[in-house]
Coordinates of C-alpha atoms in Angstrom, one line a residue:
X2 CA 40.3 89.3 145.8
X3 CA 42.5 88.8 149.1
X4 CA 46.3 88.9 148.5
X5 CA 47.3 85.8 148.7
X6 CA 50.0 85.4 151.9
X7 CA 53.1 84.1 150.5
X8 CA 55.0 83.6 153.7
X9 CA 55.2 84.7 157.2
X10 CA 58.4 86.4 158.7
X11 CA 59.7 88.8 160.7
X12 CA 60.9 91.2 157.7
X13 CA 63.0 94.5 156.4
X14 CA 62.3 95.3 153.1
X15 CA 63.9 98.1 151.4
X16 CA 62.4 98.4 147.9
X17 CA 62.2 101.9 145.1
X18 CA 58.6 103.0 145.0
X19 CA 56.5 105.4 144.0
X20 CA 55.2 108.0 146.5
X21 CA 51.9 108.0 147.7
X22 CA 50.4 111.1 147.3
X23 CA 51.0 112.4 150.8
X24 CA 54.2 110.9 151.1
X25 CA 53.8 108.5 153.9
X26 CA 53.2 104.6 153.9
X27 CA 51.6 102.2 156.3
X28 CA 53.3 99.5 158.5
X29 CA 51.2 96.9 160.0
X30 CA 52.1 96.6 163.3
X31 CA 49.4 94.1 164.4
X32 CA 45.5 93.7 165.3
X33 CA 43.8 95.9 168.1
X34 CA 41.2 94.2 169.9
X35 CA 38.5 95.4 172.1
X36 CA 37.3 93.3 175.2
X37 CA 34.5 94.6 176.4
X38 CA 34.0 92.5 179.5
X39 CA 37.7 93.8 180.7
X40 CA 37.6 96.8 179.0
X41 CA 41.1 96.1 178.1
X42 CA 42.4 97.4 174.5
X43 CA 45.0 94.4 173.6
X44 CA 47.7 95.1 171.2
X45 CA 48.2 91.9 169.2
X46 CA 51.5 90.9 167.3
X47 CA 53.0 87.5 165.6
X48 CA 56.7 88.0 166.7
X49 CA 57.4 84.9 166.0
X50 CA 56.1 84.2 162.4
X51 CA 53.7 81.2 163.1
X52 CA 50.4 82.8 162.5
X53 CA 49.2 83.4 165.2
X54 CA 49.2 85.6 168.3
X55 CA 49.5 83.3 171.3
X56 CA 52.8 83.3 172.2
X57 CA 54.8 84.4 174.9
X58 CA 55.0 88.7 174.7
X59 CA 52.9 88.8 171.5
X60 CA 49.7 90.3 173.4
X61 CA 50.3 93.7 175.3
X62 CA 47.8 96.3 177.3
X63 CA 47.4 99.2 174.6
X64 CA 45.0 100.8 176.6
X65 CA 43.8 100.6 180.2
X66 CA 41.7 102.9 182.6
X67 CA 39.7 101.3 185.2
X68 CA 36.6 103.4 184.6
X69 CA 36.1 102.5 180.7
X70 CA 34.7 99.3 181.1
X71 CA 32.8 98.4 178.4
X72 CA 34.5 99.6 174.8
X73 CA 32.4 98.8 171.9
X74 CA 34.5 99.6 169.0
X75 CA 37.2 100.7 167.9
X76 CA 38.9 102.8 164.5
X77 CA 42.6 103.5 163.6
X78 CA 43.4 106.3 161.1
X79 CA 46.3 107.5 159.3
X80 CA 47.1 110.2 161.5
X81 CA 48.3 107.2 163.8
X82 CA 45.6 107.7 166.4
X83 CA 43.0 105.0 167.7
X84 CA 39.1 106.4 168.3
X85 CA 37.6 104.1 170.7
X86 CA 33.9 104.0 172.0
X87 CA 32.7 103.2 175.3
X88 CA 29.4 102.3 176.7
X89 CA 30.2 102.8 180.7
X90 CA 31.4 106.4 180.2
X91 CA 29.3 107.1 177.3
X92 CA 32.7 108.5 175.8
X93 CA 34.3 108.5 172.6
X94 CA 38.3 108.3 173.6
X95 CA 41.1 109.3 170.9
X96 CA 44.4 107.4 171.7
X97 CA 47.8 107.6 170.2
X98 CA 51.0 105.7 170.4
X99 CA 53.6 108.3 170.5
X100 CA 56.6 106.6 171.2
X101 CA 56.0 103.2 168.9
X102 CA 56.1 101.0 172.5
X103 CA 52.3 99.6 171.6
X104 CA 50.7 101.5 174.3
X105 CA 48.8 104.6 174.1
X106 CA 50.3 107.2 175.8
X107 CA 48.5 110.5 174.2
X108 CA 44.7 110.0 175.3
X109 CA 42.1 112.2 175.0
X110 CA 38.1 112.4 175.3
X111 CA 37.6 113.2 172.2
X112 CA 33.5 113.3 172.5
X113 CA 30.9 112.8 175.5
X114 CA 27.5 113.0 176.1
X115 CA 28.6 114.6 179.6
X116 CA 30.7 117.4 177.4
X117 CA 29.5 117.7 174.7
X118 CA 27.9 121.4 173.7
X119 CA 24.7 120.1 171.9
X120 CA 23.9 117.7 175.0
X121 CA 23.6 115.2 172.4
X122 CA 23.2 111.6 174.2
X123 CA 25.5 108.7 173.9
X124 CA 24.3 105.4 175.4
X125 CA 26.0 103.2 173.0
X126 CA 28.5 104.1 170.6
X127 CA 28.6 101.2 168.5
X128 CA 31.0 102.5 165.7
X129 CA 32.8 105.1 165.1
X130 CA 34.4 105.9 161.1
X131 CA 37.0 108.2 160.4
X132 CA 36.7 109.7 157.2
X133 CA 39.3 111.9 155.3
X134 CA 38.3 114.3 152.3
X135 CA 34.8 114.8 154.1
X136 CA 33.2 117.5 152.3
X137 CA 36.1 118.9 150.7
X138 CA 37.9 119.0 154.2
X139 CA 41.1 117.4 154.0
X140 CA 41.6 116.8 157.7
X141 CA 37.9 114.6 157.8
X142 CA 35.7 113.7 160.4
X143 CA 34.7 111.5 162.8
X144 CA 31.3 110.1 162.7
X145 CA 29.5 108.4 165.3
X146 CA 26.9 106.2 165.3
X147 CA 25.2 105.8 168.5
X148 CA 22.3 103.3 168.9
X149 CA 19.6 104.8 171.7
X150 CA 18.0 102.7 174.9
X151 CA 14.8 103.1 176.6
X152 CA 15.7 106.4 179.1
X153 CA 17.8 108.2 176.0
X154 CA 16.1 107.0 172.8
X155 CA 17.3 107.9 168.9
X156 CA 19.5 106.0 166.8
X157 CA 21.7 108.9 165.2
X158 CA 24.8 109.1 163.3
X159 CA 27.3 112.5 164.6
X160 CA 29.6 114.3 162.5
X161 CA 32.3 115.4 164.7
X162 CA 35.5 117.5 163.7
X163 CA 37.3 119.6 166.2
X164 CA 37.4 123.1 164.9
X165 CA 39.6 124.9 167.6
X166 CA 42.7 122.3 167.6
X167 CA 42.1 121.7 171.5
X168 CA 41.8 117.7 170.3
X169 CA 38.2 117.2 171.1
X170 CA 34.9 118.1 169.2
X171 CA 32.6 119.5 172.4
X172 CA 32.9 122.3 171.1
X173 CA 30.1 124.4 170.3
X174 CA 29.4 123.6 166.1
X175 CA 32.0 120.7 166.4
X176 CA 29.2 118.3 166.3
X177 CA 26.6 117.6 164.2
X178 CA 23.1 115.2 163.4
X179 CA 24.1 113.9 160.4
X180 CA 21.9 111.3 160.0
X181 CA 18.6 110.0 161.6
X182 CA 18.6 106.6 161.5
X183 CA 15.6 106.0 162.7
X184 CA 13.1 108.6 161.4
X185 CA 14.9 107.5 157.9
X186 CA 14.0 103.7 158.2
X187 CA 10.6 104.8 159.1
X188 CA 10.2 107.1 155.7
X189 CA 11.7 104.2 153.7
X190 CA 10.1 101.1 154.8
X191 CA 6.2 99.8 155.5
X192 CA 4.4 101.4 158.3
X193 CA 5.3 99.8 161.5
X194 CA 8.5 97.7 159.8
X195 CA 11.2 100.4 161.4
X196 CA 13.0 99.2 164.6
X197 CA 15.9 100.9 164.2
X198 CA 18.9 99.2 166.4
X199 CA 22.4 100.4 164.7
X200 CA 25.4 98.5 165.0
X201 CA 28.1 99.2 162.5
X202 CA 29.1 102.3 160.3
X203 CA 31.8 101.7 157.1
X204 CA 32.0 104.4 154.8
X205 CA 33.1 104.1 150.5
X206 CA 33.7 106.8 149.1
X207 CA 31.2 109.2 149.9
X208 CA 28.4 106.5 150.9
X209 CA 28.0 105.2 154.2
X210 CA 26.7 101.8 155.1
X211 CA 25.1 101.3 158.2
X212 CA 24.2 97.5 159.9
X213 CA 21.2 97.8 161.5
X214 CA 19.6 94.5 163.4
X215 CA 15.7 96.4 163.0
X216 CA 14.0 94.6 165.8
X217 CA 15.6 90.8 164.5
X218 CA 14.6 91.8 160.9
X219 CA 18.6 92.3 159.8
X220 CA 19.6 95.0 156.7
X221 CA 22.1 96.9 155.5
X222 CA 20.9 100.7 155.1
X223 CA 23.3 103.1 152.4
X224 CA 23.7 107.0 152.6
X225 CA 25.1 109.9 150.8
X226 CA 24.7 113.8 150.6
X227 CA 23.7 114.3 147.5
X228 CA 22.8 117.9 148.0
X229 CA 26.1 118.3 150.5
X230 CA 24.5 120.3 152.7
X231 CA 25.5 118.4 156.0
X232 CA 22.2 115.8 156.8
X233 CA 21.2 112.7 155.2
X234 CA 17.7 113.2 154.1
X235 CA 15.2 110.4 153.0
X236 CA 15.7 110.8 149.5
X237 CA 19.4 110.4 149.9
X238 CA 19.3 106.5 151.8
X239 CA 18.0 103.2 150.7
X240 CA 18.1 99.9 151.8
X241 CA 21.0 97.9 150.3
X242 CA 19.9 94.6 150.9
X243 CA 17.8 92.6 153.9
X244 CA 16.9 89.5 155.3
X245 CA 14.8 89.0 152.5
X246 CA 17.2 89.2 149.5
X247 CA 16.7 86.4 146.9
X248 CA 20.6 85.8 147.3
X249 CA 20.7 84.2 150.8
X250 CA 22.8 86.3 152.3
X251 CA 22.9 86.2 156.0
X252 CA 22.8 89.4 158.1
X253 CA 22.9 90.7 161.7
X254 CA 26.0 92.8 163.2
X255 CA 28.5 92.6 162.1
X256 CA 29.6 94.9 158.7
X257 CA 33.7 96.0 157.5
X258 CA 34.4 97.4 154.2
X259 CA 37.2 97.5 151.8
X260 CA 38.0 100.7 149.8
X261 CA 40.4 99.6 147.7
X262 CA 38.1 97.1 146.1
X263 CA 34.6 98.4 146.6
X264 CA 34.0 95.9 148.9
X265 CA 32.2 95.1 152.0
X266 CA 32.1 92.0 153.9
X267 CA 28.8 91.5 156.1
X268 CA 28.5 88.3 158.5
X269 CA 24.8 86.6 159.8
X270 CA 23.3 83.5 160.6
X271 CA 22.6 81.6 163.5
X272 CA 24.5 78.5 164.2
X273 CA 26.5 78.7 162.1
X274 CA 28.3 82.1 161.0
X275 CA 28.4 82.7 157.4
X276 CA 30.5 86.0 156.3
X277 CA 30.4 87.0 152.6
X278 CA 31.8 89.5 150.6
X279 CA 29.4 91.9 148.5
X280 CA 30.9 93.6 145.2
X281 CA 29.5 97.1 145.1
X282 CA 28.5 98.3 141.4
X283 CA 26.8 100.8 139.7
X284 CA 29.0 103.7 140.7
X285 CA 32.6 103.9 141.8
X286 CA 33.2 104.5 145.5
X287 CA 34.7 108.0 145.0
X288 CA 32.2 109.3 142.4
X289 CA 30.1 112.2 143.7
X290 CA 26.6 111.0 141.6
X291 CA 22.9 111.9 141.9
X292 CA 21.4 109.5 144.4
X293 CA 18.3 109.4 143.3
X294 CA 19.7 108.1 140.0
X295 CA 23.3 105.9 140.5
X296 CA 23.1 103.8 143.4
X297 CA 25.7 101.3 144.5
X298 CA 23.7 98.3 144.3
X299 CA 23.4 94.8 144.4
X300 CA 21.5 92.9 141.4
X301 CA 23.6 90.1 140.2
X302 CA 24.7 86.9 142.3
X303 CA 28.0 87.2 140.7
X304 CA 28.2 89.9 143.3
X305 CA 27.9 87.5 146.1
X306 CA 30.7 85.4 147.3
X307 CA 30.8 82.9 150.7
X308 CA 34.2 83.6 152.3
X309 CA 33.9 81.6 155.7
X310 CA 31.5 79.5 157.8
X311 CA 31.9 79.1 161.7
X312 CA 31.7 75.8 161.3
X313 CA 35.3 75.9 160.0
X314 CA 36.8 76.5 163.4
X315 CA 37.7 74.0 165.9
X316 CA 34.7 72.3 167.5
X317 CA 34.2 74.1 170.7
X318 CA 36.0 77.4 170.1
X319 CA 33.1 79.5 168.2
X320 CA 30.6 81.4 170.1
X321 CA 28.8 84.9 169.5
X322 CA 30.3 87.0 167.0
X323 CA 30.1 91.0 166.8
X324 CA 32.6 92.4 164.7
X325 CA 34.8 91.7 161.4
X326 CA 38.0 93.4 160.0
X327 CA 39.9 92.9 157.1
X328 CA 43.3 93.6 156.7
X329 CA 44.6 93.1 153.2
X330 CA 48.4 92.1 154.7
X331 CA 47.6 89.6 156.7
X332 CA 43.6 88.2 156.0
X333 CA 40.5 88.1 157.1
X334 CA 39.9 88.9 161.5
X335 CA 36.4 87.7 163.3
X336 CA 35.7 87.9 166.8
X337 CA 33.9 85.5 168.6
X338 CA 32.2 85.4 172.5
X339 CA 30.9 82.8 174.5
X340 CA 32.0 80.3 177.0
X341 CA 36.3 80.7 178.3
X342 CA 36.8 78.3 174.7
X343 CA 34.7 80.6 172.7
X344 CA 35.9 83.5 174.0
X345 CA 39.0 83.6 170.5
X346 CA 39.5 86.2 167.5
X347 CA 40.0 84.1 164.5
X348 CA 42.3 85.0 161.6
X349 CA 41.6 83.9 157.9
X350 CA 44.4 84.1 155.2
X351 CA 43.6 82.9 151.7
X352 CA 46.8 80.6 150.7
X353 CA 45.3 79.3 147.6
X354 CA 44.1 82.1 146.1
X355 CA 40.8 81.4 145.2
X356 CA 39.3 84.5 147.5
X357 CA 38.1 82.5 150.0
X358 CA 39.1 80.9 153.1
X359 CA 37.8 77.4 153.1
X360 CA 40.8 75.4 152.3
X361 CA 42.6 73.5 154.4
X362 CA 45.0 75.6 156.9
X363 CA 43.2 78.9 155.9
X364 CA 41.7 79.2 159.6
X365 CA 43.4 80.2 162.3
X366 CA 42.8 81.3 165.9
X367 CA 44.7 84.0 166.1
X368 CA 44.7 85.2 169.9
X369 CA 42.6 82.4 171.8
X370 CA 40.9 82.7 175.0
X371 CA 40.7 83.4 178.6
X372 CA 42.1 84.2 181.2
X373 CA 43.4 87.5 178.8
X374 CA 39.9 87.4 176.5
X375 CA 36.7 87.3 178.7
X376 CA 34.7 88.7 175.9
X377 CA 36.5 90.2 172.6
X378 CA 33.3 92.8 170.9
X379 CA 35.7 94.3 168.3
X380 CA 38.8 94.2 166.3
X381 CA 40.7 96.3 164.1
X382 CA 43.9 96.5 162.0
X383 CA 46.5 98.7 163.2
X384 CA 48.8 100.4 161.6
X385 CA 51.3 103.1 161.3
X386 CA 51.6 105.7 159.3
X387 CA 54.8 107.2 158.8
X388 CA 57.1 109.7 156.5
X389 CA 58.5 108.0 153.3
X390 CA 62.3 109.0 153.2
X391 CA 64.4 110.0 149.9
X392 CA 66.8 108.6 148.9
X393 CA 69.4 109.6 145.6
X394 CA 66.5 110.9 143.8
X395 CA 64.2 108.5 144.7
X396 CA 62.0 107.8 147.1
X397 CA 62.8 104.6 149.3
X398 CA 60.4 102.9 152.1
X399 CA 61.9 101.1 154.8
X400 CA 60.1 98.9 156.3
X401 CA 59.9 97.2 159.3
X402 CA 57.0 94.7 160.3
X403 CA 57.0 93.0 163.7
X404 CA 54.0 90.6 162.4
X405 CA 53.2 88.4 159.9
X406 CA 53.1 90.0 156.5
X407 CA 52.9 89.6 153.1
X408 CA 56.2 90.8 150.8
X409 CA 54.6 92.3 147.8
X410 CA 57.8 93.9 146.1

């Protein structure tokens, strides 16, 4: 379930805690989005504790280089730096805040199809998923899914680490095929059925989850190496759950996930958005199991929950959507493109407690439209990670928050 947001302040909270196990804690800091029309990255913060991010100074320029015009999506880890995925420069960027000012002053190309030593291609990177404690590596990797086009066909999913510390992964054995997306679709489903067109990659645990739009016949495709020996093979996927499930879940793009609860949250439907939240079971996220025997699955409806409906916001303000992000501070964050009054990212917080965000004042639009949005593809938490400081023998966070936030102490 959502936390439930008690109130809405500009805080400092100094509370005794228990260190994490790599002694650092995260401070939201506000919501990243990515306008792919602009090809602005917009950093965006509620100074003033209202909810929202429309007032004067709360939206800044992150990120802004006049050849990167057409950013698809975007990732923040806990090494404080921001992986960002363009479609103009057919570049994967990594981008770091040094100095806490909420612009990115440490950028790098982290992977291109230009650089890269395989000459692997890169016409769309539509997601990009950091993920720590990847095959017994501590420092992770970043994967890449990458849907293909006519001239540079393939739907693939890269593992990328950089191996030589020089802050990229070009590198010769710095990349990797780790997953045909395609050719696995075509081994798992009828003859002909396979029309692989990627969109979204969330990882739990050691399974990845992959939305795929397959030619206008929506699903939600799961993965893990079993066998660890670096590719996803056939026997090693499955189809979590289509267009045709007997629950009515709707299903196109858009795809987030929450760790902490096993969660993901998928969105679909035409006219009217619906986005609801699947409980995982079978297997915990973390569990390294046979995949041929212990699947996360979905078999019950008690699984199944509606969070939101589009037809919640506004009338007028809802377009296209592309991307979902939930942030357990601060709620539930949906993009939507269309028109200069579509053009908003909404932001969904759950006062009554019940999960969901249907009540009364639970929908907000969070940053609304133009001249600043011209078409918002992707959002994303952001956060930062820093040291947790000691204190008499214990250890003590200090905390400050420059958005709204939820006191949990």
């Amino acid at each position: 379930m959502m936390p439930r947001l008690f109130l809405s302040l500009l805080f400092l909270c100094s509370t005794t805690i228990i260190a994490t196990k790599d002694d650092i804690q995260r401070v939201f800091k506000g919501v990243l989005i990515a306008d792919q029309r602009s090809g602005l990255i917009l950093l965006t913060r509620d100074l003033d504790g209202d909810g929202n991010a429309n007032g004067e100074d709360e939206t800044i320029t992150f990120f802004n280089d006049s050849s990167i015009t057409n950013v698809f999506t975007l990732h923040a880890t806990r090494d404080n730096y921001v992986f960002a995925g363009d479609g103009t420069t057919d570049t994967v960027y990594r981008l770091k805040d040094t100095d806490d000012d909420g612009i990115a002053d440490d950028i790098k190309v982290w992977f291109s199809e230009a650089d890269n030593y395989n000459n692997y291609t890169l016409p769309t990177p539509n997601s990009v998923y950091y993920k720590y404690n990847d095959y017994n590596d501590d420092n992770g990797a970043l994967y890449i899914l990458n849907a293909g086009t006519g001239d540079r066909p393939g739907d693939y999913i890269y593992r990328t680490v950089d191996l030589n510390g020089d802050g990229d992964a070009n590198d010769e054995g710095e990349a990797t095929k780790w997953m045909d997306i395609q050719t696995i679709l075509q081994d798992l489903m009828p003859e002909g059925a396979a029309a692989s067109s990627a969109f979204e990659l969330v990882f739990l645990g050691d399974t990845a989850f992959i939305s795929d739009s397959n030619g206008g016949k929506p699903l939600i495709l799961a993965a893990r190496d079993s066998n660890k020996n670096g590719v996803i093979e056939s026997n090693e996927a499955y189809v979590l759950i289509d267009e045709n499930n007997p629950f009515n879940v709707q299903l196109f793009w858009a795809l987030t996930g929450n760790e902490k609860n096993n969660e993901l949250y998928v969105a679909g439907g035409f006219g009217n958005l619906i986005i609801t939240r699947l409980l995982l079971n079978a297997i915990e996220a973390d569990e390294a199991r046979n995949m041929n025997n212990d699947r996360m699955k979905i078999d019950s409806i008690d699984q199944i929950q509606s969070v939101w409906e589009s037809s919640l916001a506004p009338t007028g303000t809802f377009g296209n959507n592309f991307a979902i992000a939930v942030a357990n501070e601060a709620g539930l964050f949906v993009t939507s493109n269309g028109s200069e009054k579509e053009n908003n990212i909404f932001r969904m917080i759950d006062l009554d407690g019940d999960g969901k965000f249907y009540s009364e004042g639970e929908t907000i639009i969070w940053k609304s439209g133009a001249p600043i949005l011209q078409r918002p593809r992707n959002v994303e938490p952001y956060y930062k990670y820093v040291p947790v400081t000691t204190s008499g023998g214990s250890i003590t966070k200090l905390t400050t928050s420059f958005v709204t936030a939820v006191l949990l102490c």
